[in-house]
Short mmCIF file of C-alpha atoms and ligand atoms in Angstrom, two decimals:
data_model
loop_
_atom_site.label_atom_id
_atom_site.label_comp_id
_atom_site.label_asym_id
_atom_site.label_seq_id
_atom_site.Cartn_x
_atom_site.Cartn_y
_atom_site.Cartn_z
CA MET A 1 151.17 157.88 90.67
CA ALA A 2 154.79 157.55 89.62
CA GLU A 3 156.34 160.69 88.22
CA THR A 4 157.53 160.55 84.62
CA ILE A 5 160.99 161.43 83.37
CA SER A 6 161.69 162.01 79.70
CA ILE A 7 164.70 160.52 77.98
CA THR A 8 166.27 161.67 74.73
CA ASP A 9 168.33 158.82 73.37
CA VAL A 10 171.43 160.30 71.76
CA SER A 11 172.86 157.00 70.47
CA PRO A 12 172.56 157.81 66.76
CA ARG A 13 174.47 161.11 67.25
CA ASP A 14 176.72 161.15 70.33
CA GLY A 15 176.85 157.36 70.31
CA LEU A 16 178.07 156.99 66.74
CA GLN A 17 180.03 160.19 66.08
CA ASN A 18 183.32 158.81 67.39
CA GLN A 19 183.13 155.11 66.42
CA ALA A 20 185.80 153.40 64.35
CA VAL A 21 183.03 151.54 62.51
CA HIS A 22 180.83 153.91 60.48
CA LEU A 23 177.21 152.77 60.31
CA SER A 24 175.34 153.00 57.02
CA THR A 25 172.18 155.11 56.85
CA GLU A 26 170.18 151.86 56.69
CA ASP A 27 171.79 150.54 59.88
CA LYS A 28 171.25 153.85 61.68
CA LEU A 29 167.56 153.59 60.78
CA GLU A 30 167.52 150.04 62.13
CA LEU A 31 169.11 151.22 65.40
CA ILE A 32 166.44 153.93 65.67
CA ALA A 33 163.76 151.31 64.95
CA ARG A 34 165.05 149.28 67.94
CA LEU A 35 164.95 152.39 70.12
CA VAL A 36 161.40 153.16 69.05
CA ALA A 37 160.43 149.53 69.74
CA ALA A 38 161.80 150.01 73.27
CA GLY A 39 159.50 152.99 73.82
CA VAL A 40 161.95 155.80 73.06
CA ASN A 41 159.95 158.82 71.85
CA SER A 42 162.80 161.33 71.51
CA VAL A 43 166.16 160.91 69.81
CA GLU A 44 169.08 163.04 68.79
CA ALA A 45 169.55 161.56 65.37
CA THR A 46 172.61 163.11 63.76
CA SER A 47 174.58 166.31 63.33
CA PHE A 48 174.86 168.74 60.44
CA VAL A 49 178.55 169.46 60.90
CA SER A 50 181.50 169.42 58.56
CA PRO A 51 181.85 165.91 57.07
CA LYS A 52 185.59 166.47 57.26
CA ALA A 53 185.35 166.99 61.03
CA VAL A 54 182.92 164.10 61.70
CA PRO A 55 182.66 161.72 58.71
CA GLN A 56 180.36 159.41 60.73
CA MET A 57 177.58 162.04 60.37
CA ALA A 58 178.11 162.78 56.67
CA ASP A 59 174.76 161.18 55.73
CA ALA A 60 172.67 163.58 57.88
CA GLY A 61 170.86 165.05 54.87
CA GLU A 62 169.75 161.63 53.75
CA LEU A 63 169.00 160.21 57.19
CA VAL A 64 166.62 162.90 58.48
CA PRO A 65 163.94 162.61 55.75
CA ARG A 66 164.02 158.83 56.09
CA ILE A 67 163.47 159.10 59.86
CA SER A 68 160.55 161.50 59.30
CA ALA A 69 158.97 159.11 56.78
CA ARG A 70 159.42 155.98 58.87
CA PHE A 71 158.86 157.34 62.40
CA PRO A 72 156.54 160.34 62.02
CA GLN A 73 155.71 160.38 65.76
CA LEU A 74 159.33 160.40 66.91
CA ARG A 75 160.66 163.65 68.35
CA THR A 76 163.93 164.04 66.43
CA SER A 77 166.57 166.60 67.22
CA VAL A 78 169.76 167.20 65.23
CA LEU A 79 172.93 168.98 66.25
CA VAL A 80 173.89 172.11 64.32
CA PRO A 81 177.02 174.13 65.14
CA ASN A 82 176.25 177.21 63.00
CA LEU A 83 173.85 178.78 60.50
CA LYS A 84 175.10 176.58 57.68
CA GLY A 85 174.21 173.51 59.76
CA LEU A 86 170.77 175.00 60.44
CA GLU A 87 170.18 175.60 56.71
CA ARG A 88 171.14 172.02 55.90
CA ALA A 89 168.98 170.64 58.74
CA HIS A 90 165.99 172.74 57.66
CA ALA A 91 166.39 171.64 54.04
CA ALA A 92 166.30 168.02 55.25
CA GLY A 93 163.05 168.68 57.10
CA ALA A 94 164.38 168.67 60.67
CA GLN A 95 161.87 169.94 63.24
CA GLU A 96 164.26 170.48 66.14
CA VAL A 97 167.92 171.54 66.32
CA ALA A 98 170.50 171.60 69.10
CA VAL A 99 173.31 174.15 69.24
CA VAL A 100 176.51 173.28 71.05
CA LEU A 101 178.14 175.95 73.16
CA SER A 102 181.04 174.91 75.39
CA ALA A 103 181.73 176.75 78.63
CA THR A 104 185.43 177.32 77.93
CA GLU A 105 187.45 179.13 75.29
CA THR A 106 189.61 176.14 74.32
CA MET A 107 186.81 173.58 74.08
CA ASN A 108 184.88 175.82 71.67
CA ARG A 109 188.04 176.33 69.66
CA LYS A 110 188.76 172.58 69.42
CA ASN A 111 185.16 171.59 68.75
CA ILE A 112 183.79 174.25 66.42
CA ASN A 113 186.77 176.48 65.66
CA MET A 114 185.38 179.55 67.43
CA GLY A 115 186.27 181.29 70.66
CA LEU A 116 183.80 181.44 73.54
CA ASP A 117 182.34 184.85 72.63
CA GLU A 118 181.91 183.97 68.97
CA ALA A 119 180.44 180.56 69.84
CA THR A 120 177.96 182.27 72.18
CA GLU A 121 176.89 184.74 69.48
CA VAL A 122 176.68 182.10 66.74
CA SER A 123 174.69 179.77 69.01
CA ALA A 124 172.26 182.58 69.88
CA GLN A 125 171.88 183.59 66.21
CA THR A 126 171.30 179.97 65.24
CA VAL A 127 168.60 179.55 67.90
CA LEU A 128 166.84 182.74 66.75
CA ALA A 129 167.07 181.75 63.08
CA ALA A 130 165.70 178.29 63.93
CA HIS A 131 162.70 179.89 65.68
CA ASP A 132 162.11 182.07 62.61
CA LYS A 133 161.82 178.84 60.63
CA GLY A 134 159.39 177.43 63.19
CA LEU A 135 161.82 174.85 64.59
CA ARG A 136 162.18 173.79 68.22
CA THR A 137 165.57 174.25 69.85
CA ARG A 138 167.88 172.81 72.45
CA ALA A 139 171.08 174.51 73.58
CA TYR A 140 173.89 172.48 75.02
CA VAL A 141 176.20 174.02 77.58
CA ALA A 142 179.09 171.57 77.20
CA VAL A 143 182.04 170.85 79.51
CA ALA A 144 179.77 172.15 82.28
CA PHE A 145 181.83 170.57 85.07
CA GLU A 146 185.30 170.13 83.70
CA CYS A 147 187.08 170.90 80.43
CA PRO A 148 189.73 168.51 79.10
CA PHE A 149 191.92 171.53 78.27
CA GLU A 150 191.18 174.11 80.97
CA GLY A 151 190.33 171.98 84.00
CA LYS A 152 187.44 172.71 86.37
CA THR A 153 184.73 174.86 84.82
CA PRO A 154 183.60 177.80 86.99
CA LEU A 155 179.97 177.27 88.03
CA ALA A 156 179.23 180.96 87.42
CA GLU A 157 180.28 180.61 83.78
CA VAL A 158 177.81 177.76 83.18
CA VAL A 159 175.07 179.80 84.85
CA ARG A 160 175.94 182.82 82.67
CA LEU A 161 175.78 180.83 79.42
CA ALA A 162 172.60 178.95 80.42
CA THR A 163 171.00 182.30 81.28
CA ARG A 164 171.98 183.71 77.90
CA MET A 165 170.66 180.71 75.98
CA HIS A 166 167.43 180.81 77.98
CA ALA A 167 167.06 184.55 77.31
CA THR A 168 167.53 183.79 73.60
CA GLY A 169 164.53 181.49 73.88
CA ALA A 170 166.12 178.05 73.55
CA GLY A 171 163.42 175.51 74.38
CA GLU A 172 165.66 173.29 76.45
CA ILE A 173 169.01 174.03 78.07
CA VAL A 174 171.07 170.84 78.18
CA ILE A 175 173.80 170.83 80.81
CA ALA A 176 176.45 168.46 79.47
CA ASP A 177 179.15 166.68 81.43
CA THR A 178 181.04 166.07 78.19
CA ILE A 179 183.96 164.16 79.71
CA GLY A 180 182.11 162.57 82.64
CA ALA A 181 183.87 164.50 85.40
CA ALA A 182 180.87 165.48 87.55
CA SER A 183 180.05 164.21 91.02
CA PRO A 184 176.64 164.07 92.70
CA GLN A 185 177.56 167.00 94.96
CA LYS A 186 178.64 169.12 91.98
CA VAL A 187 175.46 168.23 90.08
CA ARG A 188 173.39 169.29 93.06
CA ALA A 189 175.27 172.57 93.43
CA LEU A 190 175.03 173.45 89.73
CA PHE A 191 171.30 172.77 89.42
CA ALA A 192 170.64 174.63 92.68
CA ALA A 193 172.22 177.67 91.03
CA LEU A 194 170.58 177.12 87.63
CA ARG A 195 167.13 176.78 89.17
CA ASP A 196 167.20 180.49 90.00
CA VAL A 197 167.73 181.54 86.37
CA VAL A 198 166.10 178.87 84.18
CA PRO A 199 162.76 177.17 84.96
CA MET A 200 163.42 173.59 86.03
CA ASP A 201 161.23 172.15 83.27
CA ARG A 202 163.48 173.81 80.67
CA LEU A 203 166.64 172.14 81.99
CA ALA A 204 168.02 168.78 80.87
CA VAL A 205 171.16 166.91 81.80
CA HIS A 206 173.54 165.02 79.51
CA LEU A 207 175.91 162.78 81.46
CA HIS A 208 178.89 160.67 80.48
CA ASP A 209 179.92 157.67 82.54
CA THR A 210 183.72 157.90 82.31
CA ARG A 211 184.27 157.44 86.05
CA GLY A 212 181.32 155.17 86.81
CA LEU A 213 179.36 157.99 88.43
CA GLY A 214 176.78 158.47 85.67
CA ALA A 215 173.85 156.91 87.53
CA ALA A 216 174.80 158.60 90.81
CA ASN A 217 174.97 161.93 89.00
CA ALA A 218 171.61 161.27 87.36
CA TRP A 219 170.13 160.57 90.78
CA ALA A 220 171.53 163.87 92.09
CA ALA A 221 169.94 165.61 89.10
CA LEU A 222 166.62 163.89 89.79
CA GLU A 223 166.75 165.00 93.42
CA ALA A 224 167.52 168.52 92.24
CA GLY A 225 164.31 168.44 90.18
CA VAL A 226 165.63 167.62 86.69
CA ARG A 227 163.21 165.47 84.70
CA ARG A 228 164.83 165.49 81.24
CA PHE A 229 167.80 163.26 80.53
CA ASP A 230 170.03 162.37 77.59
CA ALA A 231 171.41 158.82 77.46
CA SER A 232 172.60 156.27 74.90
CA VAL A 233 171.95 152.53 74.62
CA GLY A 234 174.90 150.47 75.72
CA GLY A 235 176.58 153.66 76.93
CA ILE A 236 178.10 154.32 73.51
CA GLY A 237 179.36 157.80 72.80
CA GLY A 238 181.95 160.49 73.31
CA CYS A 239 183.14 163.64 71.64
CA PRO A 240 185.99 163.22 69.13
CA PHE A 241 187.34 166.64 70.17
CA ALA A 242 187.27 166.09 73.94
CA PRO A 243 190.06 163.71 74.89
CA GLY A 244 189.23 161.32 77.71
CA ALA A 245 185.48 161.34 77.12
CA ALA A 246 184.04 157.86 77.55
CA GLY A 247 180.50 156.92 76.60
CA ASN A 248 177.24 158.45 77.71
CA LEU A 249 175.27 157.31 80.70
CA ALA A 250 173.63 154.13 79.34
CA THR A 251 169.92 154.40 78.66
CA GLU A 252 169.39 151.00 80.31
CA ASP A 253 171.21 152.13 83.49
CA LEU A 254 169.15 155.31 83.67
CA VAL A 255 165.90 153.40 83.12
CA LEU A 256 166.78 150.77 85.74
CA MET A 257 167.72 153.46 88.27
CA ALA A 258 164.62 155.55 87.60
CA GLU A 259 162.11 152.69 87.45
CA THR A 260 163.38 151.13 90.70
CA SER A 261 163.20 154.53 92.40
CA GLY A 262 159.57 155.40 91.76
CA PHE A 263 159.81 157.09 88.35
CA THR A 264 158.22 156.04 85.06
CA THR A 265 160.19 156.18 81.82
CA GLY A 266 157.88 154.42 79.36
CA LEU A 267 160.84 152.34 78.18
CA SER A 268 161.20 148.54 78.15
CA LEU A 269 164.48 147.19 79.50
CA ASP A 270 164.23 143.96 77.50
CA ALA A 271 163.67 145.87 74.30
CA LEU A 272 166.54 148.24 75.14
CA LEU A 273 168.77 145.17 75.42
CA ASP A 274 167.76 144.28 71.85
CA ALA A 275 169.01 147.71 70.80
CA VAL A 276 172.26 147.13 72.72
CA ASP A 277 172.65 143.73 71.00
CA PHE A 278 172.14 145.37 67.61
CA ALA A 279 174.66 148.14 68.33
CA GLU A 280 177.12 145.50 69.52
CA GLN A 281 176.80 143.51 66.28
CA GLN A 282 177.22 146.66 64.24
CA LEU A 283 180.16 148.09 66.15
CA ARG A 284 181.73 144.63 66.53
CA ARG A 285 182.69 144.97 70.17
CA PRO A 286 181.09 144.27 73.54
CA LEU A 287 178.82 147.09 74.73
CA GLY A 288 176.55 147.74 77.61
CA GLY A 289 176.12 150.03 80.55
CA ARG A 290 177.00 149.05 84.10
CA SER A 291 173.77 147.07 84.49
CA SER A 292 173.58 145.25 81.18
CA ALA A 293 175.38 142.04 82.21
CA TRP A 294 172.90 141.64 85.07
CA LEU A 295 169.94 142.65 82.90
CA ARG A 296 170.94 140.07 80.30
CA ARG A 297 171.12 137.34 82.94
CA GLN A 298 167.59 138.23 84.08
CA ARG A 299 166.38 138.13 80.48
CA ASP A 300 168.04 134.74 79.89
CA LYS A 301 166.48 133.31 83.06
CA ARG A 302 163.03 134.52 82.02
CA LEU A 303 163.47 133.09 78.53
CA ALA A 304 164.65 129.75 79.99
CA ALA A 305 161.62 129.66 82.32
CA GLU A 306 159.29 130.33 79.38
CA LEU A 307 160.83 127.40 77.50
CA GLN A 308 160.23 124.96 80.39
CA PRO A 309 157.37 122.55 79.69
CA ALA A 310 154.36 123.48 81.86
N1 COA B 1 177.98 171.52 57.78
C1 COA B 1 178.75 171.19 56.72
N2 COA B 1 179.78 171.90 56.28
C2 COA B 1 180.06 173.05 56.94
C3 COA B 1 179.31 173.47 58.04
C4 COA B 1 178.23 172.66 58.47
N3 COA B 1 177.48 172.99 59.52
N4 COA B 1 179.82 174.62 58.49
C5 COA B 1 180.86 174.93 57.69
N5 COA B 1 181.01 173.98 56.76
C6 COA B 1 181.99 173.90 55.68
C7 COA B 1 182.14 175.20 54.93
O1 COA B 1 181.18 175.29 53.92
C8 COA B 1 183.53 175.07 54.36
O2 COA B 1 183.53 174.17 53.28
P1 COA B 1 184.60 174.25 52.10
O3 COA B 1 185.94 173.99 52.71
O4 COA B 1 184.16 173.17 51.16
O5 COA B 1 184.46 175.64 51.57
C9 COA B 1 184.27 174.39 55.50
O6 COA B 1 183.27 173.67 56.26
C10 COA B 1 185.00 175.38 56.40
O7 COA B 1 184.07 176.36 56.84
P2 COA B 1 184.30 177.26 58.13
O8 COA B 1 183.11 178.10 58.36
O9 COA B 1 185.65 177.95 58.01
O10 COA B 1 184.32 176.17 59.24
P3 COA B 1 185.51 175.68 60.17
O11 COA B 1 186.58 175.02 59.37
O12 COA B 1 185.88 176.80 61.07
O13 COA B 1 184.76 174.52 61.00
C11 COA B 1 182.73 173.64 61.97
C12 COA B 1 183.65 174.84 61.83
C13 COA B 1 181.74 173.96 63.07
C14 COA B 1 182.01 173.42 60.65
C15 COA B 1 183.57 172.38 62.30
O14 COA B 1 184.47 172.69 63.34
C16 COA B 1 182.74 171.20 62.70
O15 COA B 1 181.98 170.66 61.92
N6 COA B 1 182.89 170.70 63.95
C17 COA B 1 182.22 169.51 64.39
C18 COA B 1 181.73 169.69 65.80
C19 COA B 1 181.14 168.41 66.33
O16 COA B 1 180.37 167.72 65.69
N7 COA B 1 181.55 168.05 67.55
C20 COA B 1 181.05 166.89 68.22
C21 COA B 1 179.71 167.08 68.83
S1 COA B 1 179.68 168.29 70.10
ZN1 ZN B 2 177.99 163.81 74.94
#
């Protein structure tokens, strides 16, 4: 039987946090509805951060209860940078939160206005406080391969921070290639080291496709034993505080790669294309991962064949 991989679609958060067009709460719900229709059972929906820092996420407190009401089965995580974010997320009824710890001093400073040590402590406190409230947690270790300000990230530093977050009890440690600078060999080396300190089923990978290596890096992660992936439909995304970050690995590229390589995702490629189409209309520009032009041609051919008289 094919082995299953689980995908958290981060389109509503990572995908929308840096867009020139700001989606309304209603349109975010519609995007999530398309994801759910495609079989997505886990999303990162929004972030409880300063609305001055990320105005695209200012409606988090309104969005989360509406997601819970409309998609009660959907696993929904939200990003929180500190205890204030956790309080807001909890008040909105969030069940799962993600803290964001970067592996370098400067990236933490630019992203959440804390140094590395403070960010580590605040992330750990936030995870512990979330558990006290009965919430599930994820802990990002961002710029895990390269930092836009400090260059190559030492592997040992990522291992140290992942170990700390695991010791704190974070449910999932998400290794994030924030600016898309990884290579398959580096992915393999990092997960080979992480495997010794964090159980493989607690590790996830969050890839960006800046250099066209997203799917290759995902394959290296799969071969290393990773079974949890973040991705976004159409490959939308990027951190406003990390210059040079292009979009995430596209959900449709990940699904195509996995499904043609003996893994099951539970997602429908045709329905994912509907979500890409919707995001494209909303953001008013062409979107799509590396595979979407080909996937659309296949869909069009199938539709044309269905329209032929028998
Ligand atoms: N949500 C909303 N508002 C928050 C907040 C949160 N989680 N944390 C702090 N604030 C508010 C404070 O209440 C204060 O408001 P005031 O000016 O009305 O009094 C203001 O923000 C400044 O608070 P401070 O604790 O000094 O925060 P800061 O200015 O050092 O900023 C962050 C820290 C984390 C809030 C800010 O850098 C941020 O939101 N970053 C966004 C990170 C992000 O989303 N990156 C992309 C994804 S990785
Ligand atoms: Zn990202």
